[in-house]
Amino acid sequence: MKSLIQIMQKISRSITLVGPFPPPYGGISIHLQRLTRYLDQSQYDYTLYNGTSDSSCSNRIISVKNRKLFFIVKLFLFERSKIFHLHTPNFLARVVFGIMAMFRSGKYVISIQGRSINLSIEKSLIKKWITFWILNQMDAIIACNENIKNDCINKIGLSKKKIFMIPAYIPPLVEDIKEPPAYLSKFIQSHFPVLCATGWIGQKYNAEDVYGIDMLIELTERLMPDFPNIGLVLSINGAESEKLVQQTINHAKALVGDHINFIIEQLDDVVGLYRDCDLFCRPTNTDGDAVSIREALHVGTPVIASDCVTRPVECVLFKSRNMNDFEHTVRKALKRIDKLFVVPKVGGAPNNAELILQLYNTLIAGD
């Protein structure tokens, strides 16, 4: 039987993470997958509760998808950790975290990686006030880009002292980068130029397609007369409904035929896909710190992205939701594609996983 000292020692270096774990693969789930690998090599014990999927790949990664109510009760009443770190934009989960921070010991951290702050503000004054209350209960808030950090300060009214700007991107290990499936490699080899993008089907912001799937399809149609062998690879991480997926595929095929390839399956890795394509496109109308952009840059693939948020300096930008500017920017890029290829950076930039671990150390040392 463990002694009280052993139990307390374990709690003193324990972390409870709440958020998605792949599959499916998305910005937050990939971030957590890579973060836990760093935690595996650290002095911390941790448990990640995955409320999004059935993925439960170790005794440290636990799926609670089908027992969320039980999980909330357990988390609130019985979970003992030094740090509680929330990685989901789910409003109810944030409320639970806020209440826990009032009544339970430990340090509380929320990561904000997308448009959830603006959505909370736009819903109602009550939701804005609740968001302000929740975030004020936290010991630290991690904003993944400057836009989110500024929204927290200027729109919510939070203190600068508790907001830490740490991009969500954590580089993949070399052994994690896989070759694309044979059917994708065949498509890439038989088309030029090959554009690639990723996103969800059906998500809206300001009544417009968040990921710009509509713009990508139209872009391909516009470029086909001058680039008769053009190809577009769309990696779909999810959708509002299966019916909408089929409608989108049918619409795209009617416009561009075999020039488009939808990836509906969950690939173990998409970085190898980005590496093999000629241009990565990110026509979103809102964003966090897009992990896919940094993955493409990591393997040297040029990126065309909307200017809806601050982007890495290597990106070539166009005006958000401006189809003509999107087309013009891509055409200009394709004329000098050889000069756009990015030389992957080796070292020099801070590792964001290490920055998060440093934050954990600081919070614990402040007790």
CSV table of C-alpha atoms in Angstrom, one decimal:
chain,number,residue,atom,x,y,z
A,1,MET,CA,0.0,0.0,0.0
A,2,LYS,CA,1.4,3.4,-1.0
A,3,SER,CA,2.4,5.7,1.8
A,4,LEU,CA,0.9,9.2,2.1
A,5,ILE,CA,4.3,10.6,1.2
A,6,GLN,CA,4.4,8.7,-2.1
A,7,ILE,CA,0.9,9.8,-2.9
A,8,MET,CA,1.7,13.4,-2.2
A,9,GLN,CA,4.9,13.2,-4.3
A,10,LYS,CA,3.0,11.9,-7.2
A,11,ILE,CA,0.4,14.7,-6.9
A,12,SER,CA,3.1,17.3,-6.7
A,13,ARG,CA,4.2,16.5,-10.2
A,14,SER,CA,0.9,15.4,-11.8
A,15,ILE,CA,-1.0,17.1,-14.6
A,16,THR,CA,-4.5,16.6,-15.7
A,17,LEU,CA,-5.1,17.4,-19.4
A,18,VAL,CA,-8.6,17.6,-21.0
A,19,GLY,CA,-8.9,17.7,-24.7
A,20,PRO,CA,-9.1,15.6,-28.0
A,21,PHE,CA,-6.5,13.0,-28.9
A,22,PRO,CA,-6.2,11.6,-32.5
A,23,PRO,CA,-7.8,10.1,-34.4
A,24,PRO,CA,-9.5,12.2,-35.7
A,25,TYR,CA,-6.6,14.5,-36.6
A,26,GLY,CA,-7.0,18.2,-36.0
A,27,GLY,CA,-5.0,21.1,-34.8
A,28,ILE,CA,-5.7,20.6,-31.1
A,29,SER,CA,-5.5,16.8,-31.1
A,30,ILE,CA,-2.2,16.8,-33.0
A,31,HIS,CA,-0.9,19.4,-30.5
A,32,LEU,CA,-1.9,17.2,-27.6
A,33,GLN,CA,-0.4,14.1,-29.2
A,34,ARG,CA,3.0,15.8,-29.5
A,35,LEU,CA,2.8,17.5,-26.1
A,36,THR,CA,2.2,14.2,-24.3
A,37,ARG,CA,5.4,12.8,-25.9
A,38,TYR,CA,7.4,15.6,-24.3
A,39,LEU,CA,5.5,14.9,-21.0
A,40,ASP,CA,6.5,11.3,-21.3
A,41,GLN,CA,10.2,12.4,-21.2
A,42,SER,CA,9.6,14.9,-18.4
A,43,GLN,CA,9.5,14.6,-14.6
A,44,TYR,CA,5.7,14.9,-14.7
A,45,ASP,CA,3.0,12.2,-14.3
A,46,TYR,CA,0.0,13.1,-16.4
A,47,THR,CA,-3.4,11.9,-17.5
A,48,LEU,CA,-5.2,13.1,-20.6
A,49,TYR,CA,-9.0,12.7,-20.7
A,50,ASN,CA,-10.2,12.5,-24.3
A,51,GLY,CA,-13.8,13.6,-24.6
A,52,THR,CA,-13.9,13.7,-28.4
A,53,SER,CA,-13.1,10.2,-29.7
A,54,ASP,CA,-12.7,6.6,-28.6
A,55,SER,CA,-8.9,6.9,-28.8
A,56,SER,CA,-7.4,5.5,-25.6
A,57,CYS,CA,-3.9,4.4,-26.6
A,58,SER,CA,-2.3,4.0,-23.2
A,59,ASN,CA,-3.1,4.1,-19.5
A,60,ARG,CA,-2.3,7.8,-19.6
A,61,ILE,CA,-4.8,8.6,-22.5
A,62,ILE,CA,-8.3,7.8,-21.4
A,63,SER,CA,-11.4,8.2,-23.5
A,64,VAL,CA,-14.4,9.6,-21.7
A,65,LYS,CA,-16.4,10.2,-24.9
A,66,ASN,CA,-19.3,7.9,-23.8
A,67,ARG,CA,-19.3,8.8,-20.1
A,68,LYS,CA,-18.9,12.6,-20.0
A,69,LEU,CA,-21.3,13.1,-17.0
A,70,PHE,CA,-19.4,10.6,-14.9
A,71,PHE,CA,-16.1,12.2,-16.0
A,72,ILE,CA,-17.3,15.7,-14.9
A,73,VAL,CA,-18.3,14.4,-11.5
A,74,LYS,CA,-15.0,12.5,-11.1
A,75,LEU,CA,-13.0,15.5,-12.3
A,76,PHE,CA,-14.8,17.9,-10.0
A,77,LEU,CA,-14.9,15.7,-6.8
A,78,PHE,CA,-12.0,13.3,-6.9
A,79,GLU,CA,-9.2,14.3,-9.4
A,80,ARG,CA,-6.0,15.3,-7.7
A,81,SER,CA,-3.4,17.1,-9.7
A,82,LYS,CA,-1.0,20.0,-9.3
A,83,ILE,CA,-2.0,21.4,-12.7
A,84,PHE,CA,-5.3,21.2,-14.6
A,85,HIS,CA,-5.0,22.1,-18.3
A,86,LEU,CA,-8.0,22.5,-20.6
A,87,HIS,CA,-7.6,22.3,-24.4
A,88,THR,CA,-11.1,22.4,-25.6
A,89,PRO,CA,-13.3,25.4,-26.7
A,90,ASN,CA,-16.4,23.6,-25.2
A,91,PHE,CA,-18.1,26.3,-23.1
A,92,LEU,CA,-19.5,23.9,-20.5
A,93,ALA,CA,-16.0,22.4,-20.0
A,94,ARG,CA,-14.7,25.9,-19.4
A,95,VAL,CA,-17.5,26.6,-16.9
A,96,VAL,CA,-16.6,23.4,-15.0
A,97,PHE,CA,-13.0,24.5,-14.9
A,98,GLY,CA,-13.9,27.9,-13.6
A,99,ILE,CA,-16.0,26.4,-10.7
A,100,MET,CA,-13.2,23.9,-10.0
A,101,ALA,CA,-10.6,26.8,-9.8
A,102,MET,CA,-12.8,28.5,-7.2
A,103,PHE,CA,-13.2,25.5,-4.9
A,104,ARG,CA,-10.4,23.0,-5.6
A,105,SER,CA,-6.6,23.2,-5.1
A,106,GLY,CA,-4.2,23.2,-8.0
A,107,LYS,CA,-3.2,25.5,-10.8
A,108,TYR,CA,-5.6,26.0,-13.7
A,109,VAL,CA,-4.7,26.7,-17.3
A,110,ILE,CA,-6.8,27.1,-20.4
A,111,SER,CA,-5.4,27.1,-24.0
A,112,ILE,CA,-7.2,29.1,-26.6
A,113,GLN,CA,-6.5,28.0,-30.1
A,114,GLY,CA,-9.3,29.3,-32.2
A,115,ARG,CA,-12.2,31.7,-32.5
A,116,SER,CA,-14.0,30.8,-29.2
A,117,ILE,CA,-13.4,34.2,-27.6
A,118,ASN,CA,-15.1,36.1,-30.4
A,119,LEU,CA,-17.9,33.6,-30.5
A,120,SER,CA,-18.5,34.0,-26.8
A,121,ILE,CA,-18.5,37.8,-27.1
A,122,GLU,CA,-20.9,37.7,-30.0
A,123,LYS,CA,-23.5,35.4,-28.4
A,124,SER,CA,-24.6,37.7,-25.6
A,125,LEU,CA,-23.4,40.0,-22.8
A,126,ILE,CA,-24.1,37.3,-20.3
A,127,LYS,CA,-21.9,34.8,-22.2
A,128,LYS,CA,-19.2,37.5,-22.4
A,129,TRP,CA,-19.4,38.1,-18.7
A,130,ILE,CA,-19.3,34.4,-17.9
A,131,THR,CA,-16.2,34.1,-20.2
A,132,PHE,CA,-14.6,36.9,-18.3
A,133,TRP,CA,-15.4,35.2,-15.0
A,134,ILE,CA,-14.0,31.8,-16.2
A,135,LEU,CA,-10.8,33.2,-17.5
A,136,ASN,CA,-10.2,35.3,-14.4
A,137,GLN,CA,-10.3,32.1,-12.3
A,138,MET,CA,-7.4,30.7,-14.3
A,139,ASP,CA,-3.8,30.9,-13.2
A,140,ALA,CA,-2.6,31.1,-16.8
A,141,ILE,CA,-4.2,31.5,-20.2
A,142,ILE,CA,-2.2,30.3,-23.3
A,143,ALA,CA,-3.1,32.2,-26.4
A,144,CYS,CA,-1.8,30.6,-29.6
A,145,ASN,CA,-1.4,33.8,-31.5
A,146,GLU,CA,-1.2,37.6,-30.9
A,147,ASN,CA,-4.8,38.1,-32.2
A,148,ILE,CA,-6.2,35.9,-29.5
A,149,LYS,CA,-3.9,37.5,-26.9
A,150,ASN,CA,-5.1,40.9,-27.8
A,151,ASP,CA,-8.8,39.8,-27.8
A,152,CYS,CA,-8.3,38.5,-24.3
A,153,ILE,CA,-6.9,41.8,-23.2
A,154,ASN,CA,-9.0,44.3,-25.2
A,155,LYS,CA,-12.3,42.6,-25.6
A,156,ILE,CA,-12.5,40.5,-22.4
A,157,GLY,CA,-10.5,42.8,-20.2
A,158,LEU,CA,-8.0,40.3,-18.8
A,159,SER,CA,-4.7,41.2,-17.1
A,160,LYS,CA,-1.7,40.9,-19.4
A,161,LYS,CA,0.2,39.1,-16.5
A,162,LYS,CA,-1.8,35.9,-16.8
A,163,ILE,CA,-1.8,35.6,-20.6
A,164,PHE,CA,1.1,33.7,-22.3
A,165,MET,CA,1.4,33.7,-26.1
A,166,ILE,CA,2.7,30.2,-27.1
A,167,PRO,CA,1.9,29.0,-30.6
A,168,ALA,CA,0.2,25.6,-30.7
A,169,TYR,CA,2.7,24.1,-33.2
A,170,ILE,CA,5.0,21.4,-31.9
A,171,PRO,CA,7.3,19.9,-34.6
A,172,PRO,CA,6.8,16.2,-35.5
A,173,LEU,CA,9.6,13.8,-34.9
A,174,VAL,CA,11.4,12.6,-38.1
A,175,GLU,CA,10.1,9.1,-37.6
A,176,ASP,CA,6.5,10.4,-37.5
A,177,ILE,CA,6.5,11.7,-41.1
A,178,LYS,CA,5.0,8.9,-43.2
A,179,GLU,CA,4.7,8.4,-46.9
A,180,PRO,CA,1.2,9.2,-48.3
A,181,PRO,CA,-0.9,6.1,-49.3
A,182,ALA,CA,-0.2,4.8,-52.8
A,183,TYR,CA,-3.4,6.2,-54.3
A,184,LEU,CA,-2.4,9.7,-53.1
A,185,SER,CA,1.1,9.4,-54.4
A,186,LYS,CA,-0.2,8.3,-57.7
A,187,PHE,CA,-2.5,11.4,-57.8
A,188,ILE,CA,0.3,13.7,-56.9
A,189,GLN,CA,2.7,12.2,-59.5
A,190,SER,CA,0.1,12.5,-62.2
A,191,HIS,CA,-0.8,16.2,-61.6
A,192,PHE,CA,1.1,19.5,-61.6
A,193,PRO,CA,0.9,21.8,-59.8
A,194,VAL,CA,-0.6,20.0,-56.8
A,195,LEU,CA,-2.3,22.2,-54.2
A,196,CYS,CA,-3.2,20.8,-50.9
A,197,ALA,CA,-5.4,22.0,-47.9
A,198,THR,CA,-7.1,20.7,-44.9
A,199,GLY,CA,-10.2,21.5,-42.9
A,200,TRP,CA,-13.8,20.7,-41.9
A,201,ILE,CA,-16.8,20.7,-44.2
A,202,GLY,CA,-19.7,22.9,-43.1
A,203,GLN,CA,-18.2,25.0,-40.3
A,204,LYS,CA,-19.4,28.6,-40.6
A,205,TYR,CA,-18.2,31.9,-39.2
A,206,ASN,CA,-20.0,35.2,-40.1
A,207,ALA,CA,-22.2,33.0,-42.4
A,208,GLU,CA,-19.1,32.0,-44.5
A,209,ASP,CA,-17.1,28.8,-44.9
A,210,VAL,CA,-14.5,28.8,-42.1
A,211,TYR,CA,-12.0,26.7,-44.0
A,212,GLY,CA,-12.7,28.1,-47.5
A,213,ILE,CA,-13.5,24.7,-49.1
A,214,ASP,CA,-15.8,26.6,-51.5
A,215,MET,CA,-12.9,28.9,-52.5
A,216,LEU,CA,-10.5,26.0,-53.0
A,217,ILE,CA,-12.9,24.3,-55.4
A,218,GLU,CA,-13.5,27.6,-57.3
A,219,LEU,CA,-9.8,28.3,-57.4
A,220,THR,CA,-9.1,24.9,-59.1
A,221,GLU,CA,-11.9,25.6,-61.6
A,222,ARG,CA,-10.4,29.0,-62.4
A,223,LEU,CA,-6.9,27.7,-62.9
A,224,MET,CA,-7.7,24.7,-65.0
A,225,PRO,CA,-7.7,26.5,-68.4
A,226,ASP,CA,-4.1,27.6,-67.8
A,227,PHE,CA,-3.0,24.6,-65.7
A,228,PRO,CA,-4.8,21.7,-67.4
A,229,ASN,CA,-3.0,19.2,-65.2
A,230,ILE,CA,-3.6,20.9,-61.9
A,231,GLY,CA,-4.6,18.8,-58.9
A,232,LEU,CA,-6.1,19.7,-55.5
A,233,VAL,CA,-5.8,17.4,-52.5
A,234,LEU,CA,-8.3,18.2,-49.7
A,235,SER,CA,-7.7,16.4,-46.3
A,236,ILE,CA,-11.0,16.5,-44.5
A,237,ASN,CA,-10.8,16.3,-40.7
A,238,GLY,CA,-14.5,16.2,-40.1
A,239,ALA,CA,-17.9,17.5,-41.2
A,240,GLU,CA,-21.2,18.8,-39.9
A,241,SER,CA,-22.9,15.8,-41.5
A,242,GLU,CA,-22.2,12.9,-43.8
A,243,LYS,CA,-24.8,14.3,-46.2
A,244,LEU,CA,-23.0,17.5,-46.5
A,245,VAL,CA,-19.7,15.7,-47.2
A,246,GLN,CA,-21.3,13.9,-50.2
A,247,GLN,CA,-22.9,17.1,-51.4
A,248,THR,CA,-19.6,18.9,-51.3
A,249,ILE,CA,-17.8,16.0,-53.2
A,250,ASN,CA,-20.6,15.9,-55.8
A,251,HIS,CA,-20.4,19.6,-56.3
A,252,ALA,CA,-16.6,19.6,-56.6
A,253,LYS,CA,-16.6,16.7,-59.1
A,254,ALA,CA,-19.2,18.4,-61.2
A,255,LEU,CA,-17.0,21.5,-61.5
A,256,VAL,CA,-13.5,20.1,-61.7
A,257,GLY,CA,-13.8,16.3,-62.2
A,258,ASP,CA,-10.8,14.3,-61.4
A,259,HIS,CA,-8.6,17.3,-60.7
A,260,ILE,CA,-9.7,17.0,-57.0
A,261,ASN,CA,-9.0,14.3,-54.5
A,262,PHE,CA,-10.9,14.3,-51.2
A,263,ILE,CA,-9.2,12.5,-48.3
A,264,ILE,CA,-12.0,11.3,-46.0
A,265,GLU,CA,-10.0,8.6,-44.2
A,266,GLN,CA,-8.0,9.5,-41.1
A,267,LEU,CA,-4.4,9.4,-42.2
A,268,ASP,CA,-1.8,8.6,-39.5
A,269,ASP,CA,0.3,11.5,-40.8
A,270,VAL,CA,-0.3,14.4,-43.3
A,271,VAL,CA,3.1,16.0,-43.0
A,272,GLY,CA,4.4,13.6,-45.7
A,273,LEU,CA,1.5,14.7,-47.9
A,274,TYR,CA,2.3,18.4,-47.5
A,275,ARG,CA,5.9,17.7,-48.3
A,276,ASP,CA,5.0,16.0,-51.6
A,277,CYS,CA,2.6,18.8,-52.8
A,278,ASP,CA,3.7,22.0,-54.5
A,279,LEU,CA,1.7,24.5,-52.6
A,280,PHE,CA,-0.3,24.5,-49.3
A,281,CYS,CA,-3.3,26.8,-49.1
A,282,ARG,CA,-5.1,28.1,-46.0
A,283,PRO,CA,-8.1,30.3,-47.1
A,284,THR,CA,-9.7,30.4,-43.6
A,285,ASN,CA,-11.8,33.4,-42.5
A,286,THR,CA,-10.7,32.9,-38.9
A,287,ASP,CA,-7.9,30.9,-37.3
A,288,GLY,CA,-5.7,30.1,-34.4
A,289,ASP,CA,-2.1,29.1,-34.8
A,290,ALA,CA,-2.7,26.8,-37.8
A,291,VAL,CA,-0.7,23.7,-37.1
A,292,SER,CA,-1.1,22.6,-40.7
A,293,ILE,CA,0.7,25.8,-41.9
A,294,ARG,CA,3.7,25.3,-39.7
A,295,GLU,CA,3.8,21.6,-40.7
A,296,ALA,CA,3.9,22.5,-44.4
A,297,LEU,CA,6.7,25.1,-43.7
A,298,HIS,CA,8.5,22.6,-41.6
A,299,VAL,CA,9.0,20.3,-44.6
A,300,GLY,CA,9.7,23.2,-47.0
A,301,THR,CA,6.4,23.6,-48.8
A,302,PRO,CA,5.3,27.2,-49.7
A,303,VAL,CA,2.1,28.4,-48.1
A,304,ILE,CA,-0.6,30.8,-49.4
A,305,ALA,CA,-2.8,31.9,-46.5
A,306,SER,CA,-5.6,34.5,-45.8
A,307,ASP,CA,-4.7,37.5,-43.8
A,308,CYS,CA,-7.5,36.9,-41.2
A,309,VAL,CA,-4.9,36.5,-38.4
A,310,THR,CA,-1.2,37.1,-38.0
A,311,ARG,CA,0.6,34.3,-40.0
A,312,PRO,CA,4.2,33.1,-40.0
A,313,VAL,CA,6.5,35.4,-41.9
A,314,GLU,CA,7.2,32.8,-44.6
A,315,CYS,CA,3.5,32.8,-45.7
A,316,VAL,CA,2.3,34.6,-48.8
A,317,LEU,CA,-0.9,36.4,-47.8
A,318,PHE,CA,-4.1,37.3,-49.6
A,319,LYS,CA,-7.2,39.3,-48.5
A,320,SER,CA,-9.5,37.0,-46.5
A,321,ARG,CA,-12.6,35.8,-48.4
A,322,ASN,CA,-11.5,37.7,-51.5
A,323,MET,CA,-11.7,35.2,-54.3
A,324,ASN,CA,-10.0,37.4,-56.9
A,325,ASP,CA,-7.1,38.2,-54.7
A,326,PHE,CA,-6.8,34.5,-53.8
A,327,GLU,CA,-6.6,33.5,-57.4
A,328,HIS,CA,-4.1,36.4,-58.2
A,329,THR,CA,-1.8,35.4,-55.3
A,330,VAL,CA,-1.8,31.7,-56.3
A,331,ARG,CA,-1.1,32.5,-59.9
A,332,LYS,CA,1.7,34.8,-59.0
A,333,ALA,CA,3.2,32.1,-56.7
A,334,LEU,CA,3.0,29.4,-59.3
A,335,LYS,CA,5.0,31.5,-61.7
A,336,ARG,CA,7.9,31.6,-59.2
A,337,ILE,CA,7.2,28.3,-57.4
A,338,ASP,CA,10.9,27.2,-57.4
A,339,LYS,CA,11.9,30.4,-55.5
A,340,LEU,CA,9.1,30.0,-52.9
A,341,PHE,CA,10.2,26.7,-51.5
A,342,VAL,CA,11.1,27.2,-47.9
A,343,VAL,CA,14.3,25.9,-46.4
A,344,PRO,CA,13.2,24.1,-43.3
A,345,LYS,CA,14.6,25.7,-40.1
A,346,VAL,CA,16.8,23.5,-38.0
A,347,GLY,CA,17.0,24.8,-34.4
A,348,GLY,CA,16.9,28.5,-33.5
A,349,ALA,CA,13.2,28.8,-32.8
A,350,PRO,CA,11.9,28.0,-29.3
A,351,ASN,CA,10.2,24.6,-28.9
A,352,ASN,CA,6.6,25.4,-27.9
A,353,ALA,CA,6.3,22.1,-25.9
A,354,GLU,CA,9.3,23.2,-23.8
A,355,LEU,CA,7.7,26.6,-23.3
A,356,ILE,CA,4.5,25.0,-21.9
A,357,LEU,CA,6.6,22.8,-19.6
A,358,GLN,CA,8.4,25.9,-18.4
A,359,LEU,CA,5.1,27.5,-17.7
A,360,TYR,CA,4.1,24.4,-15.6
A,361,ASN,CA,7.3,24.7,-13.7
A,362,THR,CA,6.7,28.4,-13.0
A,363,LEU,CA,3.2,27.8,-11.8
A,364,ILE,CA,4.2,25.0,-9.5
A,365,ALA,CA,7.2,27.0,-8.2
A,366,GLY,CA,4.8,29.9,-7.3
A,367,ASP,CA,3.0,27.8,-4.7
